[in-house]
Short mmCIF file of C-alpha atoms and ligand atoms in Angstrom, two decimals:
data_model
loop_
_atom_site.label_atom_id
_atom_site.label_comp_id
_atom_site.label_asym_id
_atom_site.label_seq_id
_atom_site.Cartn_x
_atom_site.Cartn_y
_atom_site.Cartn_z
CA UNK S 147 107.74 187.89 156.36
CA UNK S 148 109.74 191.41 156.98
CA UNK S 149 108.40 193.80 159.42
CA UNK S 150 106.75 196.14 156.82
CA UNK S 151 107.47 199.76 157.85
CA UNK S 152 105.76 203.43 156.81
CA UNK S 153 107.86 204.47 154.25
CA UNK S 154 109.55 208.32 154.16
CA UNK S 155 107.94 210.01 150.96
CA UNK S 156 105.77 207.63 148.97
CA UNK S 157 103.63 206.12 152.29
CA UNK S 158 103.69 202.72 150.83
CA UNK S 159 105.26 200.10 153.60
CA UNK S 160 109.10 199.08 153.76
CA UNK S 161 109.75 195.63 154.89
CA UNK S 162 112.91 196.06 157.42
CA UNK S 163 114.86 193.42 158.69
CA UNK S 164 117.99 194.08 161.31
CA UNK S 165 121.25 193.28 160.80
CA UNK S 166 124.28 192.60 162.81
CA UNK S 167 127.56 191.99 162.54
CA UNK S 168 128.79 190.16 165.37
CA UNK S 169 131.69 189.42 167.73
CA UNK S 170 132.68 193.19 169.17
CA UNK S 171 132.68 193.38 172.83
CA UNK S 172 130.18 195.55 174.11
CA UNK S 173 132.13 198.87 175.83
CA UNK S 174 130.77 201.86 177.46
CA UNK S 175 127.53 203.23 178.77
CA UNK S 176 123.32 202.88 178.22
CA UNK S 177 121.08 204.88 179.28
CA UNK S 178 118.21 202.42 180.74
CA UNK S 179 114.49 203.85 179.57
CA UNK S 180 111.48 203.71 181.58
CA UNK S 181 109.58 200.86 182.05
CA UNK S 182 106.61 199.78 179.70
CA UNK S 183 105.49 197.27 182.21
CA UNK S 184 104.99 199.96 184.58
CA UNK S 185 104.17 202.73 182.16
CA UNK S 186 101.27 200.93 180.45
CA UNK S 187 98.89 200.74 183.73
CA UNK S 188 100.49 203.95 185.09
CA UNK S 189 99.00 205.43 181.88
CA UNK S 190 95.64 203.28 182.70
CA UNK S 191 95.06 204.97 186.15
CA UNK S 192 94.18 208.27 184.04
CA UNK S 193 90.36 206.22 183.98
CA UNK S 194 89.90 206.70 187.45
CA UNK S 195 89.96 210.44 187.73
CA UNK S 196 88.72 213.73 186.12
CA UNK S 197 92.28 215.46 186.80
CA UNK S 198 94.99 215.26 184.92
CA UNK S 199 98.07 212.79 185.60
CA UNK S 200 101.37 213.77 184.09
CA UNK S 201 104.12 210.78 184.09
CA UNK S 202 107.61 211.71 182.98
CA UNK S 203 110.29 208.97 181.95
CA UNK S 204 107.87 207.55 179.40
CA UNK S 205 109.51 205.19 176.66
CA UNK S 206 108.75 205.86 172.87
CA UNK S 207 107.65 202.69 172.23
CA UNK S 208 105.11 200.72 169.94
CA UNK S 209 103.25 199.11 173.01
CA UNK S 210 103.02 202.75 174.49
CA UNK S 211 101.35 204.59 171.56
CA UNK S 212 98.99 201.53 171.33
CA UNK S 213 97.85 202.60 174.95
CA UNK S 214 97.74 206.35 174.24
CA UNK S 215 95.65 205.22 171.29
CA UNK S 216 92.97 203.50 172.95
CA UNK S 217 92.69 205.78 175.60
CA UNK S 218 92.36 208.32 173.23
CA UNK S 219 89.26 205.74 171.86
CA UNK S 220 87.94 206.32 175.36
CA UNK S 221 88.02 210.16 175.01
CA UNK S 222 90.93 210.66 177.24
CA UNK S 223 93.26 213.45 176.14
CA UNK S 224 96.97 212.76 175.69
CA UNK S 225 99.58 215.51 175.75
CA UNK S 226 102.91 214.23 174.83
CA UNK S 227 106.04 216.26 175.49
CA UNK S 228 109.36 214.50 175.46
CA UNK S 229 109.01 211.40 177.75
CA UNK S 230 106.04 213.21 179.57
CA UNK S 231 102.66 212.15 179.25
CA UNK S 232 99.76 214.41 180.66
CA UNK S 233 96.72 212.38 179.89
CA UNK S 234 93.22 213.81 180.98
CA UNK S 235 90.02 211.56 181.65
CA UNK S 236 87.32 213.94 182.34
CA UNK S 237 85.17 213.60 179.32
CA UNK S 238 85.30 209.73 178.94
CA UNK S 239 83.15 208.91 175.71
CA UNK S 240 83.34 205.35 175.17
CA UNK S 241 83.60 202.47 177.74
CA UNK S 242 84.52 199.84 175.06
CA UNK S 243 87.98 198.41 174.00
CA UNK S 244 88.13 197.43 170.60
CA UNK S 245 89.09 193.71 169.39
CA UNK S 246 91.58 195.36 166.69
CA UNK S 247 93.97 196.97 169.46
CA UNK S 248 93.51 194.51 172.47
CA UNK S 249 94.45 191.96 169.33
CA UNK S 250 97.80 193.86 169.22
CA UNK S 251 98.21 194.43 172.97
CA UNK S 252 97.16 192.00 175.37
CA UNK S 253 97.95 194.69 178.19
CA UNK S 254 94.92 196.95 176.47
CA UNK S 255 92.53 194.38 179.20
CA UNK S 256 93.93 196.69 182.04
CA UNK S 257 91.22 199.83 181.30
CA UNK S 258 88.61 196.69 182.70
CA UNK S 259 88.53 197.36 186.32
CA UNK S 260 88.75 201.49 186.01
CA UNK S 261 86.20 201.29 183.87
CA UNK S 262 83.48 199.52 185.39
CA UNK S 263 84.65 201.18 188.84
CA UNK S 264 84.51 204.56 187.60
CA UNK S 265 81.55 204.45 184.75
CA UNK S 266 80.12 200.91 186.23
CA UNK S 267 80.28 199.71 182.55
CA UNK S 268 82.97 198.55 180.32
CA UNK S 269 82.98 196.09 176.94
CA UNK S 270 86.42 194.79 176.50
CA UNK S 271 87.10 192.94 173.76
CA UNK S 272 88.74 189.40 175.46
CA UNK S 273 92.39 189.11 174.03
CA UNK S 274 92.61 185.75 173.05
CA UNK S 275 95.77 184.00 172.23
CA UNK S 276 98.79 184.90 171.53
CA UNK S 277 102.49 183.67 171.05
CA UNK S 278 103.48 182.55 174.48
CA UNK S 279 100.11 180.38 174.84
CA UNK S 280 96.47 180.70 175.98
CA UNK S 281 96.78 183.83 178.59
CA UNK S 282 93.50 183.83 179.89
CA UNK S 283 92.05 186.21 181.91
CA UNK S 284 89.51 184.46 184.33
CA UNK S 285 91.73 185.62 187.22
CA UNK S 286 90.83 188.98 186.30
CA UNK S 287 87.11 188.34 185.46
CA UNK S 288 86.76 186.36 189.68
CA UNK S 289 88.52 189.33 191.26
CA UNK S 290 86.26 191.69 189.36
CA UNK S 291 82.82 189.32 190.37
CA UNK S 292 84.80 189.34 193.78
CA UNK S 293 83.90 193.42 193.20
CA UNK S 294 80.70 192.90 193.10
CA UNK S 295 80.50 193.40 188.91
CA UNK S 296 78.51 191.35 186.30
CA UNK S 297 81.43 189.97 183.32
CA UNK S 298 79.33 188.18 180.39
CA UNK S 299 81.18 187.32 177.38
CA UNK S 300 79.17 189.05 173.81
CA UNK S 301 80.14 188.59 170.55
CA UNK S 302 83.86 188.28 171.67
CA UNK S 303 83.51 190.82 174.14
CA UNK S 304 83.72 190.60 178.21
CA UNK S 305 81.18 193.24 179.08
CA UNK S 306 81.69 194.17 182.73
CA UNK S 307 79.19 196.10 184.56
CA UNK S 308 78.22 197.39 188.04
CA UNK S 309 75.51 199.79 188.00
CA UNK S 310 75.43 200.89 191.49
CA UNK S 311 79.54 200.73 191.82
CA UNK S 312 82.10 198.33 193.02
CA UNK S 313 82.18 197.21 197.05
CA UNK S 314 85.29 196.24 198.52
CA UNK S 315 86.03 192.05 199.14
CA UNK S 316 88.17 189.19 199.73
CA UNK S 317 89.83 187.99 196.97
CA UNK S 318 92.17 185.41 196.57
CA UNK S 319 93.95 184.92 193.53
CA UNK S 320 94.32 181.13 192.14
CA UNK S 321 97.23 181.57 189.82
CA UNK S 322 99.82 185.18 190.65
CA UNK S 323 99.09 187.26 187.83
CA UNK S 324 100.60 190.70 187.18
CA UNK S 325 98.27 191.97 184.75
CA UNK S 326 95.31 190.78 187.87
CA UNK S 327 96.85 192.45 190.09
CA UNK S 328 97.16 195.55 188.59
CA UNK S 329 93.28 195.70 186.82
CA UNK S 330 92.19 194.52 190.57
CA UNK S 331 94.30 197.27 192.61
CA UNK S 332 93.29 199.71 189.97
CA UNK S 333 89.29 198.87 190.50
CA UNK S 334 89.19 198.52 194.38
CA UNK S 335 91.17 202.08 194.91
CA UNK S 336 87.81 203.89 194.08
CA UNK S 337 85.37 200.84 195.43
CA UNK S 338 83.39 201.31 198.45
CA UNK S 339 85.15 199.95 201.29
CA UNK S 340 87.87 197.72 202.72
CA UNK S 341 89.13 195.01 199.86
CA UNK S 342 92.28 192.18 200.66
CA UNK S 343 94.07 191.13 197.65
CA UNK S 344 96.04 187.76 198.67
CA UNK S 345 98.22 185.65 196.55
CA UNK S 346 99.69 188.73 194.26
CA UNK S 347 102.39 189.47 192.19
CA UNK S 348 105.00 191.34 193.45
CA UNK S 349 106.74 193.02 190.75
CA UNK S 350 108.79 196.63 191.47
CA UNK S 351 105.90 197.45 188.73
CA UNK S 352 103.17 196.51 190.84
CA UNK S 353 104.92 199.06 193.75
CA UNK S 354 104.89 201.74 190.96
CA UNK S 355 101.41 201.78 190.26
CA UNK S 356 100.76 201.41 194.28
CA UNK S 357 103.12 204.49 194.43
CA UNK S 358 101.07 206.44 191.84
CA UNK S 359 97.52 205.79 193.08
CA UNK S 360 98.44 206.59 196.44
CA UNK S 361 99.97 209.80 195.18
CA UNK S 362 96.15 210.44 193.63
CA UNK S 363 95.22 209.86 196.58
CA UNK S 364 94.22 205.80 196.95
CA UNK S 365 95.15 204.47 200.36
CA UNK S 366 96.90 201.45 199.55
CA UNK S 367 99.16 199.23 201.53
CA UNK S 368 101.27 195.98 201.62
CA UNK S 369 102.11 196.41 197.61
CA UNK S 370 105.38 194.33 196.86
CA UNK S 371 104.23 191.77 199.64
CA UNK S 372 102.18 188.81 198.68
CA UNK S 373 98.77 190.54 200.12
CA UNK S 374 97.97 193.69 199.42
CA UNK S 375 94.92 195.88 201.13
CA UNK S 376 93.20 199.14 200.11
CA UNK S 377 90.64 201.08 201.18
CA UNK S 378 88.88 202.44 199.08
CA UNK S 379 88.04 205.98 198.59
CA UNK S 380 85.35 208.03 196.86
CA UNK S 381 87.50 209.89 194.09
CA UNK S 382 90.93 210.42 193.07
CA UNK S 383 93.05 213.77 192.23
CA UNK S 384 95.40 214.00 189.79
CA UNK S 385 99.39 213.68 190.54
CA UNK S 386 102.97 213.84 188.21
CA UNK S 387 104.92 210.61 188.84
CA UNK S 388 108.16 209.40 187.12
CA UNK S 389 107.80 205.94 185.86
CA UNK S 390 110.69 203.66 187.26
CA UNK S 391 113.44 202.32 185.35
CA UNK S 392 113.00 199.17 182.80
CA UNK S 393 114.48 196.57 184.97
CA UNK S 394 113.95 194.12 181.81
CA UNK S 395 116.06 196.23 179.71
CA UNK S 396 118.19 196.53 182.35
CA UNK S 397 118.67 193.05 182.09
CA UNK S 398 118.79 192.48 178.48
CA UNK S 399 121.69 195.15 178.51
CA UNK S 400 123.94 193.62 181.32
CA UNK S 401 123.47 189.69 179.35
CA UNK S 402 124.68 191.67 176.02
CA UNK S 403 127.47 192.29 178.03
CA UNK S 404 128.61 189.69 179.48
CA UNK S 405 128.10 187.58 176.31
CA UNK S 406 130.11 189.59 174.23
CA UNK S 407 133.02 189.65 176.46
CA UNK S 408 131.84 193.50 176.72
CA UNK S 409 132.18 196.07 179.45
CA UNK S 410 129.26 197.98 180.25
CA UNK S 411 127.87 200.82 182.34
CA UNK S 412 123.99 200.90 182.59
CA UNK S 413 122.87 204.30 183.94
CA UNK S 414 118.92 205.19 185.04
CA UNK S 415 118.85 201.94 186.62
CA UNK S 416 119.92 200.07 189.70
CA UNK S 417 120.43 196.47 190.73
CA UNK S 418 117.82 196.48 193.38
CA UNK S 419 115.60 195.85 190.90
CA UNK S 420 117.17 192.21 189.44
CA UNK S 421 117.26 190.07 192.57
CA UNK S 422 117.54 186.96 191.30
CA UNK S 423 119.10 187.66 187.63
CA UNK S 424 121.83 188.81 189.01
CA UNK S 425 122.36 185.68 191.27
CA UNK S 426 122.08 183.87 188.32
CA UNK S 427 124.81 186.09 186.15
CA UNK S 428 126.90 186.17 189.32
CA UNK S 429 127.36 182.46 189.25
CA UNK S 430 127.54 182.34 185.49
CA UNK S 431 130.90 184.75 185.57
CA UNK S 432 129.61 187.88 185.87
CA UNK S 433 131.07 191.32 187.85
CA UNK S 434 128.72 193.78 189.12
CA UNK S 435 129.80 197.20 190.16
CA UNK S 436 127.55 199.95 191.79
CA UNK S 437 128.17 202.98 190.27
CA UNK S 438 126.54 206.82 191.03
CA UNK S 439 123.39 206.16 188.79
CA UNK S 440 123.30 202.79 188.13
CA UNK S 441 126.17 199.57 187.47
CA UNK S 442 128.90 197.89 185.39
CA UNK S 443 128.87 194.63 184.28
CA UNK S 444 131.21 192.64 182.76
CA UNK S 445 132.50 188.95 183.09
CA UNK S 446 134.82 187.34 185.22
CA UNK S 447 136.51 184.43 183.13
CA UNK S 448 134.41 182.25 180.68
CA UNK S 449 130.73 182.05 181.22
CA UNK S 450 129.64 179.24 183.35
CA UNK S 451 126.37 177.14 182.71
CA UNK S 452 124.06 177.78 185.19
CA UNK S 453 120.66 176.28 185.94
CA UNK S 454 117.38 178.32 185.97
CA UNK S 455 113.59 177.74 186.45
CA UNK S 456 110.97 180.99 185.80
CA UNK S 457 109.31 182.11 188.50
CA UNK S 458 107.05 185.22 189.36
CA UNK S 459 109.01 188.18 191.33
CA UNK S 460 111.28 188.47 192.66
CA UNK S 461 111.98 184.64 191.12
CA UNK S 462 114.22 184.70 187.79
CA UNK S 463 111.98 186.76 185.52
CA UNK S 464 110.20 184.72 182.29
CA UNK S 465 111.01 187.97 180.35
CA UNK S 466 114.79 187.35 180.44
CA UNK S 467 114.49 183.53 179.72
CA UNK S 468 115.45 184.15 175.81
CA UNK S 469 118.02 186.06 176.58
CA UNK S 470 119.43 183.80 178.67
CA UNK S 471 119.07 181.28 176.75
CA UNK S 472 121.36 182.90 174.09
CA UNK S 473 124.02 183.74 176.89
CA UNK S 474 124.03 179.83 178.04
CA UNK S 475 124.23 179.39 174.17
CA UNK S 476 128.00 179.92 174.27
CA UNK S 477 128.42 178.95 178.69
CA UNK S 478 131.31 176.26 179.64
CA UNK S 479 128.95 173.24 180.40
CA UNK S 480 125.42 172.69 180.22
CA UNK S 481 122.08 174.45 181.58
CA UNK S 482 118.97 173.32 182.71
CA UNK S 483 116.42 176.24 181.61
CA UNK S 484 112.96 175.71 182.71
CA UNK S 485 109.97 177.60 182.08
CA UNK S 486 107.05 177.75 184.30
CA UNK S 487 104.95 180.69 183.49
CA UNK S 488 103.85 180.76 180.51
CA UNK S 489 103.46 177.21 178.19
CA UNK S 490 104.84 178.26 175.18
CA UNK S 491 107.71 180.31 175.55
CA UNK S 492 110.53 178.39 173.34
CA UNK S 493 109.59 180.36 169.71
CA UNK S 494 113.15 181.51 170.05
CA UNK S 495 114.96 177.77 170.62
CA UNK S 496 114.45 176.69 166.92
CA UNK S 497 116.11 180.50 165.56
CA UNK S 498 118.60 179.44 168.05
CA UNK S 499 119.49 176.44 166.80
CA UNK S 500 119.48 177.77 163.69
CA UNK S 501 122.73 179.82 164.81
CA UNK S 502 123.88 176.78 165.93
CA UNK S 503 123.30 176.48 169.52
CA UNK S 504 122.64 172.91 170.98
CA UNK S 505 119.31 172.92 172.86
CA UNK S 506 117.06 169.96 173.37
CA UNK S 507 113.29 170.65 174.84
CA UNK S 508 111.65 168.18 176.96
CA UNK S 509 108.45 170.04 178.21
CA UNK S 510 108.55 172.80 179.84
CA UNK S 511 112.32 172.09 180.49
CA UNK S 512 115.57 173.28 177.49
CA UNK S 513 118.39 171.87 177.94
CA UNK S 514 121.04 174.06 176.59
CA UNK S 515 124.96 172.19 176.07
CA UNK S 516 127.46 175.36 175.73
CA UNK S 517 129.73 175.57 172.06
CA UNK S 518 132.19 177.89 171.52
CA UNK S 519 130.30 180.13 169.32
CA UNK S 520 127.31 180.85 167.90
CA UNK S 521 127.29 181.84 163.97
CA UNK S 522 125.21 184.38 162.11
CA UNK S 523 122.17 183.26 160.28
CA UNK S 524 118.66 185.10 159.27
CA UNK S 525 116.05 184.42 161.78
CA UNK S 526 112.70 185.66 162.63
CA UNK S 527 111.77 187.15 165.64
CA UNK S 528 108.10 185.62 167.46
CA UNK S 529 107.91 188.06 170.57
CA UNK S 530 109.89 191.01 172.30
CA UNK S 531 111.96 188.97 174.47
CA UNK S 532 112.43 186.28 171.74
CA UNK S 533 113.67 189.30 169.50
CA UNK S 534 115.95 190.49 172.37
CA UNK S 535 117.77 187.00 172.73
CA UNK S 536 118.01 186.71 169.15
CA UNK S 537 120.05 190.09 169.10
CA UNK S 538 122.20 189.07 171.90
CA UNK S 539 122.87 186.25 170.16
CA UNK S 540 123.49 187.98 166.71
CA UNK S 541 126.07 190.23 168.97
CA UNK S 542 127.96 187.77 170.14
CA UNK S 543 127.75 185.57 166.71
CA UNK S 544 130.18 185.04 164.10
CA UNK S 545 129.22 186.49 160.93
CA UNK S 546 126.08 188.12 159.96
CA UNK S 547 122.64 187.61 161.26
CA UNK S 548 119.83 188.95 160.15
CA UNK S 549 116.51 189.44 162.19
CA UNK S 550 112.84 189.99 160.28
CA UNK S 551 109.62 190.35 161.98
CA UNK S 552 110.78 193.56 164.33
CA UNK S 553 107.73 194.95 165.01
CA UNK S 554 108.15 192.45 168.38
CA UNK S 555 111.27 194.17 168.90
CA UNK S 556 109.84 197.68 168.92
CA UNK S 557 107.24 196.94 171.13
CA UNK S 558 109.79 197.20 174.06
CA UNK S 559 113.28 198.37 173.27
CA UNK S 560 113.60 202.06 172.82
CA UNK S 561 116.52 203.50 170.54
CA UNK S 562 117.74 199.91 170.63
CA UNK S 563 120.64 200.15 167.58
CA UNK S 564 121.18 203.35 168.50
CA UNK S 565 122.28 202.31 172.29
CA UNK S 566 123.76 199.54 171.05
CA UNK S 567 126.12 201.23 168.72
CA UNK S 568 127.31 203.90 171.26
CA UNK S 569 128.86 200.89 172.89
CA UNK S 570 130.87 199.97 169.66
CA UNK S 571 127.78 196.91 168.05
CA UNK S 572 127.46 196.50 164.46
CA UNK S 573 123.80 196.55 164.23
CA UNK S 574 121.26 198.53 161.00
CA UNK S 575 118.02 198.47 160.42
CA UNK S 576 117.86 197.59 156.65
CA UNK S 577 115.30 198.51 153.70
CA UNK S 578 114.52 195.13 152.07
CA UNK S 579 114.22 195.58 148.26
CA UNK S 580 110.72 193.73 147.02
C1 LIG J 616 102.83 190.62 182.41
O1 LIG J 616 101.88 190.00 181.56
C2 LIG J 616 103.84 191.29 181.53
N1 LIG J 616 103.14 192.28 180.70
C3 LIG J 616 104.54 190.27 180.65
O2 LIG J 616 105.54 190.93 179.91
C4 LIG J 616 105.21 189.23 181.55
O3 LIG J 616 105.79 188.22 180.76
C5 LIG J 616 104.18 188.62 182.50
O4 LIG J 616 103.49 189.67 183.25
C6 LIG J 616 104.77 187.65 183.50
O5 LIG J 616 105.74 188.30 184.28
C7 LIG J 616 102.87 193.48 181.20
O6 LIG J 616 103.19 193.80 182.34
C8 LIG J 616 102.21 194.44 180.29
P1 LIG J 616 100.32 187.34 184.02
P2 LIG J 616 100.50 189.47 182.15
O7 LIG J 616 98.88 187.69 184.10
O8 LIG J 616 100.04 190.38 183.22
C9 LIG J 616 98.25 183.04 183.70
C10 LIG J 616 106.74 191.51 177.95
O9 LIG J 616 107.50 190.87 177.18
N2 LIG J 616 96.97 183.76 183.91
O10 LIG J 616 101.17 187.57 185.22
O11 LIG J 616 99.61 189.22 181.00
C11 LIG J 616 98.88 183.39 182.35
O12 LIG J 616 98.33 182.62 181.30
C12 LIG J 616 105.46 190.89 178.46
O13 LIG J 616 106.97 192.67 178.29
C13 LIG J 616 95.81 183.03 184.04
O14 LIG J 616 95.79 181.80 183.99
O15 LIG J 616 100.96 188.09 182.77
C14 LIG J 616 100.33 183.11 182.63
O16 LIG J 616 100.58 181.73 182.47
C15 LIG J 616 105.13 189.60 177.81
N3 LIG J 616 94.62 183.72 184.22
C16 LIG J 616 100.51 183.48 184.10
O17 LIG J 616 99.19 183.51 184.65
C17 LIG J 616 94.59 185.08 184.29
O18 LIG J 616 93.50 185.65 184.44
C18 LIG J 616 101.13 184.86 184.36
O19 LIG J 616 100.46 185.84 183.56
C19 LIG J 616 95.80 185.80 184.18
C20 LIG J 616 96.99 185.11 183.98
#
């Protein structure tokens, strides 16, 4: 099925499908947006104080207004100028999270811990499944308990409360989990006393939000490190704080690049933030250059197969996997791509295939054999960074492809055709007639 989009005049939906028209080399410069990794819990922190927080460098994205939206459920006032957000949280007039967004946006399960540290009550509805397997959330629910708060599942909802307010603790966290982390760190920075997170994630997102709370005034230290400690205090103020640069996007970008024999400049970004990607791309061919605001990549010679396993920060990100996987579609040799955070993150190895790249999965394990080129074909996009590798792959392709299902695809990449064409792609969005 077609994404189905609002239509101009008659407000009936269009179905819109992307198409490409591969095989130009990539050449000249993107601007990198701000995160949405970073922006979504940034936006979040509004919960824990009555002042207003302004963040600037803000993507326009799907995910984004799905946040504003339910916060706007919540009673929280959202002023939106440009990429600024001013959102204001002093006359909070729900505490419950309804199943028909968190359904949409699994991230909606981070207004949990301000909640119930701030109002001592909260009903979220509990995400459920989605594409890339069961994502549970009993990490969050322990480190909440941890807290000192009451979680009871109802009708579908996890209804969190602490009457008398959240204490600080010891909490150690059995699996790493970003989205924990950041509901936990987000709780404790207005609970009463000392709490130890151990066992975190350490994603440059997971700094930001640090960076941000502190700036309200949270004292928190250690976050980026595997243990992170705050103490908590009674309220926060509120605080203007630029969210950092989409290091995913950033890497999405620089493998477009390199797999299209391109030359690009990414600006609003920096290589700091893709440790171990760029390892990766090094050995695979690629050429890095620091420039004033950000780098250029482009490759070295034919693209080399390289082997990769998933692994949480500052390990090669799950997020880039697909695309990847579509640049070791076309690599000199063979790659061993294994995934190890989430169990079903392969949607995108059967559209692959169906471009004609040679990938076997065993497990948790794809083993991709390079071919000289991929070739168009229509294929269907299952989440954003499936729909990502399935454009890199359309750019490099011969022929036409054609992706439906976008909606995944505007969840995370702002102005994507649009960036893409300034460096020379041929990539629509098309109406598809009934
Ligand atoms: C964040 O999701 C990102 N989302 C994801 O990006 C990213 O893929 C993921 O981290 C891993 O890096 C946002 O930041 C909004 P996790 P999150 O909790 O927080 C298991 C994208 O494309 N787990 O770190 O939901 C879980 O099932 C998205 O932008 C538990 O078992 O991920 C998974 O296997 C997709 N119990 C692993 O941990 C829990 O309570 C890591 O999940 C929580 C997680």
């Amino acid at each position: 099925m077609p994404t189905l989009q609002k239509g101009g005049g008659g407000g009936w939906p269009m179905p819109t499908v992307l198409k490409i028209h591969g095989g130009n080399p990539l050449k000249g410069t993107i601007e990198i947006s701000g995160a949405k990794n970073s922006a979504l819990p940034l936006m979040v922190a509004c919960l824990l104080t009555d002042k207003p927080l302004t963040l600037t460098n803000v993507p326009n994205l799907a995910d984004i207004r799905t946040i504003a939206q339910l916060l706007g459920l919540l009673g929280v006032e959202c002023i939106e100028k440009g990429d600024m957000r001013t959102l204001n949280a002093a006359n909070i007039t729900s505490t419950t999270a309804p199943y028909d967004l968190v359904k949409t946006m699994r991230a909606s399960v981070l207004v949990l811990g301000p909640l119930v540290a701030r109002y001592g009550i909260a009903r979220v509805s509990l995400p459920g499944g989605c594409a890339l397997g069961a994502r549970a959330v009993d990490v969050h629910l322990e480190g909440l308990q941890a807290l000192g708060a009451t979680c009871e599942l109802e009708e579908g909802y996890i209804v969190a409360k602490a009457p008398r307010g959240l204490h600080g603790a010891h909490f150690t966290m059995r699996v790493v989990s970003v989205g924990a982390t950041e509901n936990l760190m987000l709780a404790a920075s207005i609970a009463d006393g000392q709490t130890v997170l151990r066992n975190v994630a350490r994603e440059p997102e997971i700094v930001d939000l640090a960076n941000c709370l502190n700036a309200m005034g949270a004292n928190i230290q250690g976050a980026g490190t595997d243990t992170i400690t705050i103490e908590g205090v009674k309220t926060l103020n509120g605080a203007t704080h630029k969210v950092i640069p989409d290091r995913l996007e950033t890497g999405s970008y620089a493998i477009a690049s390199l797999i299209t024999g391109g030359d690009v400049t990414l600006t609003n970004t920096s290589l700091e933030c893709l440790p171990m990607v760029r390892e990766t791309l090094e050995k695979a061919g690629a050429v890095f250059e620091d420039s004033a605001n950000g780098f250029r990549v482009y490759q070295n010679g034919p693209i080399h197969g390289v082997d990769v396993m998933t692994e949480p920060y500052p390990g090669f990100a799950t997020d880039l996997q697909a695309p990847f996987m579509a640049l070791m579609g076309i690599c000199e040799g063979a790659a061993m791509i294994t995934e190890t955070i989430f169990e079903n993150r392969f949607m995108h190895v059967p559209e692959l295939a169906r471009m004609g790249a040679n990938i076997q999965v065993h497990g948790a394990s794809a083993m991709v054999r390079g071919i000289k080129h991929l070739s168009g074909a229509p294929v269907m996009a299952t989440d954003i960074r499936a729909s990502i590798g399935l454009v890199i792959a359309g750019l490099a392709a011969k022929g036409d492809t054609t992706i439906s299902r976008l909606y995944h695809l505007d969840r995370g990449y702002e102005n994507l055709e649009a960036k893409l064409q300034a460096c020379g792609a041929v990539i629509e969005r098309h109406r598809v007639d009934a």
